[in-house]
Amino acid sequence: DNDGDADLAVSENGGPLAFLRAEGAPRRWLGVSLAGAAPNTQGVGAAAALTAGGRRQVTWAAAGDSYQSSSDPRLLFRWAEGEAAEELTVVWPGGSTRRLVDPPAGVYLRLFETVGESAARGSGLE
């Protein structure tokens, strides 16, 4: 439902669909949708790091993580209420990097890999 928490839909062979909706304590969040350069248009293998409240979270874009199903390809970061997101960095599989200072909270961003972005060497995301 695009509210920053991970919901889950489960089906069983010949059975009904079950939808488990996450509802918990309020948190701040940021979602990231990656659009990579061809042929890797989903940015699979990209590393993303968000620094918020002085803590750093790192995640990677993946695909094909389940049998006959799919997970949300978007990356999701959450952090405590009252804290601000300080920086978002994406290191693309091709080696370029994208950095956003003071990214917004409570939205899904779509980031595009572009030719000519700064080199990612030494970014610390490895």
PDB file of C-alpha atoms in Angstrom:
ATOM      1  CA  ASP A   1       0.000   0.000   0.000  1.00  0.00           C
ATOM      2  CA  ASN A   2       3.080   2.252  -0.418  1.00  0.00           C
ATOM      3  CA  ASP A   3       3.126   3.405   3.200  1.00  0.00           C
ATOM      4  CA  GLY A   4       6.742   2.449   3.937  1.00  0.00           C
ATOM      5  CA  ASP A   5       6.251  -0.891   5.625  1.00  0.00           C
ATOM      6  CA  ALA A   6       6.594  -4.268   3.942  1.00  0.00           C
ATOM      7  CA  ASP A   7       3.294  -6.075   3.433  1.00  0.00           C
ATOM      8  CA  LEU A   8       3.098  -9.694   2.346  1.00  0.00           C
ATOM      9  CA  ALA A   9       0.828 -11.588  -0.040  1.00  0.00           C
ATOM     10  CA  VAL A  10       0.895 -15.385   0.296  1.00  0.00           C
ATOM     11  CA  SER A  11      -0.801 -18.014  -1.818  1.00  0.00           C
ATOM     12  CA  GLU A  12      -0.823 -21.770  -1.602  1.00  0.00           C
ATOM     13  CA  ASN A  13      -1.398 -24.256  -4.384  1.00  0.00           C
ATOM     14  CA  GLY A  14      -5.161 -24.527  -4.793  1.00  0.00           C
ATOM     15  CA  GLY A  15      -5.804 -22.256  -1.821  1.00  0.00           C
ATOM     16  CA  PRO A  16      -6.921 -18.679  -1.293  1.00  0.00           C
ATOM     17  CA  LEU A  17      -4.657 -15.637  -1.320  1.00  0.00           C
ATOM     18  CA  ALA A  18      -3.765 -14.256   2.117  1.00  0.00           C
ATOM     19  CA  PHE A  19      -2.685 -10.636   2.498  1.00  0.00           C
ATOM     20  CA  LEU A  20      -0.733  -9.734   5.617  1.00  0.00           C
ATOM     21  CA  ARG A  21      -0.640  -5.982   6.102  1.00  0.00           C
ATOM     22  CA  ALA A  22       2.090  -4.577   8.334  1.00  0.00           C
ATOM     23  CA  GLU A  23       0.867  -2.008  10.844  1.00  0.00           C
ATOM     24  CA  GLY A  24       3.257  -0.883  13.520  1.00  0.00           C
ATOM     25  CA  ALA A  25       4.752   2.035  15.323  1.00  0.00           C
ATOM     26  CA  PRO A  26       5.262   5.088  13.110  1.00  0.00           C
ATOM     27  CA  ARG A  27       8.656   5.302  11.490  1.00  0.00           C
ATOM     28  CA  ARG A  28      10.186   7.470   8.840  1.00  0.00           C
ATOM     29  CA  TRP A  29      10.952   5.776   5.543  1.00  0.00           C
ATOM     30  CA  LEU A  30      12.320   6.193   2.044  1.00  0.00           C
ATOM     31  CA  GLY A  31      11.793   3.886  -0.916  1.00  0.00           C
ATOM     32  CA  VAL A  32      14.099   3.769  -3.925  1.00  0.00           C
ATOM     33  CA  SER A  33      13.237   2.431  -7.373  1.00  0.00           C
ATOM     34  CA  LEU A  34      16.273   1.942  -9.610  1.00  0.00           C
ATOM     35  CA  ALA A  35      16.338   2.367 -13.389  1.00  0.00           C
ATOM     36  CA  GLY A  36      19.679   1.099 -14.629  1.00  0.00           C
ATOM     37  CA  ALA A  37      21.333   1.495 -18.011  1.00  0.00           C
ATOM     38  CA  ALA A  38      20.628  -1.220 -20.593  1.00  0.00           C
ATOM     39  CA  PRO A  39      20.849  -4.154 -20.477  1.00  0.00           C
ATOM     40  CA  ASN A  40      20.528  -4.097 -16.647  1.00  0.00           C
ATOM     41  CA  THR A  41      17.465  -1.858 -16.598  1.00  0.00           C
ATOM     42  CA  GLN A  42      16.502  -2.803 -13.013  1.00  0.00           C
ATOM     43  CA  GLY A  43      19.928  -1.971 -11.599  1.00  0.00           C
ATOM     44  CA  VAL A  44      20.388  -5.500 -10.225  1.00  0.00           C
ATOM     45  CA  GLY A  45      23.561  -5.589  -8.152  1.00  0.00           C
ATOM     46  CA  ALA A  46      23.481  -1.896  -7.264  1.00  0.00           C
ATOM     47  CA  ALA A  47      24.331  -1.078  -3.650  1.00  0.00           C
ATOM     48  CA  ALA A  48      22.424   1.651  -1.837  1.00  0.00           C
ATOM     49  CA  ALA A  49      23.294   3.220   1.520  1.00  0.00           C
ATOM     50  CA  LEU A  50      21.199   5.600   3.581  1.00  0.00           C
ATOM     51  CA  THR A  51      22.564   7.522   6.536  1.00  0.00           C
ATOM     52  CA  ALA A  52      19.810   8.636   8.924  1.00  0.00           C
ATOM     53  CA  GLY A  53      20.060   9.585  12.573  1.00  0.00           C
ATOM     54  CA  GLY A  54      23.807   8.999  12.420  1.00  0.00           C
ATOM     55  CA  ARG A  55      23.358   5.324  11.441  1.00  0.00           C
ATOM     56  CA  ARG A  56      24.042   3.796   8.043  1.00  0.00           C
ATOM     57  CA  GLN A  57      21.897   1.151   6.344  1.00  0.00           C
ATOM     58  CA  VAL A  58      23.096  -0.695   3.216  1.00  0.00           C
ATOM     59  CA  THR A  59      21.059  -2.864   0.846  1.00  0.00           C
ATOM     60  CA  TRP A  60      21.433  -4.294  -2.663  1.00  0.00           C
ATOM     61  CA  ALA A  61      19.088  -4.492  -5.639  1.00  0.00           C
ATOM     62  CA  ALA A  62      18.250  -8.126  -6.397  1.00  0.00           C
ATOM     63  CA  ALA A  63      16.025 -10.105  -8.755  1.00  0.00           C
ATOM     64  CA  GLY A  64      14.901 -13.704  -9.053  1.00  0.00           C
ATOM     65  CA  ASP A  65      14.844 -14.263  -5.316  1.00  0.00           C
ATOM     66  CA  SER A  66      11.951 -16.703  -5.176  1.00  0.00           C
ATOM     67  CA  TYR A  67      10.322 -19.629  -6.989  1.00  0.00           C
ATOM     68  CA  GLN A  68       7.230 -18.685  -9.014  1.00  0.00           C
ATOM     69  CA  SER A  69       6.847 -15.399  -7.167  1.00  0.00           C
ATOM     70  CA  SER A  70       8.400 -11.992  -6.909  1.00  0.00           C
ATOM     71  CA  SER A  71       9.454  -9.564  -4.233  1.00  0.00           C
ATOM     72  CA  ASP A  72       9.136  -5.814  -4.579  1.00  0.00           C
ATOM     73  CA  PRO A  73      12.240  -4.715  -6.522  1.00  0.00           C
ATOM     74  CA  ARG A  74      12.224  -1.351  -4.769  1.00  0.00           C
ATOM     75  CA  LEU A  75      14.665  -0.748  -1.922  1.00  0.00           C
ATOM     76  CA  LEU A  76      13.151   0.310   1.389  1.00  0.00           C
ATOM     77  CA  PHE A  77      14.843   2.143   4.253  1.00  0.00           C
ATOM     78  CA  ARG A  78      13.254   2.884   7.642  1.00  0.00           C
ATOM     79  CA  TRP A  79      14.478   4.849  10.617  1.00  0.00           C
ATOM     80  CA  ALA A  80      13.150   6.300  13.877  1.00  0.00           C
ATOM     81  CA  GLU A  81      10.676   9.158  14.073  1.00  0.00           C
ATOM     82  CA  GLY A  82      12.328  12.476  14.865  1.00  0.00           C
ATOM     83  CA  GLU A  83      15.505  11.625  12.938  1.00  0.00           C
ATOM     84  CA  ALA A  84      16.408  13.029   9.537  1.00  0.00           C
ATOM     85  CA  ALA A  85      17.817  11.277   6.498  1.00  0.00           C
ATOM     86  CA  GLU A  86      21.222  12.790   5.856  1.00  0.00           C
ATOM     87  CA  GLU A  87      22.478  11.112   2.684  1.00  0.00           C
ATOM     88  CA  LEU A  88      21.539   8.462   0.137  1.00  0.00           C
ATOM     89  CA  THR A  89      24.254   6.938  -2.046  1.00  0.00           C
ATOM     90  CA  VAL A  90      23.727   4.439  -4.864  1.00  0.00           C
ATOM     91  CA  VAL A  91      26.662   2.605  -6.435  1.00  0.00           C
ATOM     92  CA  TRP A  92      25.626   1.145  -9.788  1.00  0.00           C
ATOM     93  CA  PRO A  93      27.008  -2.201 -11.047  1.00  0.00           C
ATOM     94  CA  GLY A  94      28.888  -0.351 -13.812  1.00  0.00           C
ATOM     95  CA  GLY A  95      30.872   1.585 -11.195  1.00  0.00           C
ATOM     96  CA  SER A  96      29.180   4.992 -11.273  1.00  0.00           C
ATOM     97  CA  THR A  97      27.625   6.538  -8.184  1.00  0.00           C
ATOM     98  CA  ARG A  98      24.679   8.771  -7.378  1.00  0.00           C
ATOM     99  CA  ARG A  99      24.569  10.792  -4.146  1.00  0.00           C
ATOM    100  CA  LEU A 100      21.610  12.711  -2.690  1.00  0.00           C
ATOM    101  CA  VAL A 101      22.042  14.967   0.325  1.00  0.00           C
ATOM    102  CA  ASP A 102      19.009  15.414   2.610  1.00  0.00           C
ATOM    103  CA  PRO A 103      16.741  13.010   0.693  1.00  0.00           C
ATOM    104  CA  PRO A 104      13.016  13.303   1.428  1.00  0.00           C
ATOM    105  CA  ALA A 105      11.122  10.915   3.692  1.00  0.00           C
ATOM    106  CA  GLY A 106       7.798   9.205   3.083  1.00  0.00           C
ATOM    107  CA  VAL A 107       8.167   8.842  -0.694  1.00  0.00           C
ATOM    108  CA  TYR A 108       9.437   6.452  -3.322  1.00  0.00           C
ATOM    109  CA  LEU A 109      12.206   7.985  -5.435  1.00  0.00           C
ATOM    110  CA  ARG A 110      13.028   6.760  -8.942  1.00  0.00           C
ATOM    111  CA  LEU A 111      16.748   7.044  -9.623  1.00  0.00           C
ATOM    112  CA  PHE A 112      18.255   6.678 -13.090  1.00  0.00           C
ATOM    113  CA  GLU A 113      21.758   5.475 -13.864  1.00  0.00           C
ATOM    114  CA  THR A 114      23.395   7.976 -16.189  1.00  0.00           C
ATOM    115  CA  VAL A 115      26.669   7.970 -18.061  1.00  0.00           C
ATOM    116  CA  GLY A 116      29.259  10.335 -16.647  1.00  0.00           C
ATOM    117  CA  GLU A 117      28.401  10.079 -12.950  1.00  0.00           C
ATOM    118  CA  SER A 118      31.367  10.162 -10.563  1.00  0.00           C
ATOM    119  CA  ALA A 119      33.407   7.003 -10.040  1.00  0.00           C
ATOM    120  CA  ALA A 120      32.363   4.827  -7.085  1.00  0.00           C
ATOM    121  CA  ARG A 121      35.842   3.616  -6.148  1.00  0.00           C
ATOM    122  CA  GLY A 122      36.461   4.138  -2.448  1.00  0.00           C
ATOM    123  CA  SER A 123      32.794   4.850  -1.708  1.00  0.00           C
ATOM    124  CA  GLY A 124      32.841   2.467   1.239  1.00  0.00           C
ATOM    125  CA  LEU A 125      29.755   0.519   0.079  1.00  0.00           C
ATOM    126  CA  GLU A 126      31.669  -2.639  -0.764  1.00  0.00           C
TER     127      GLU A 126
END
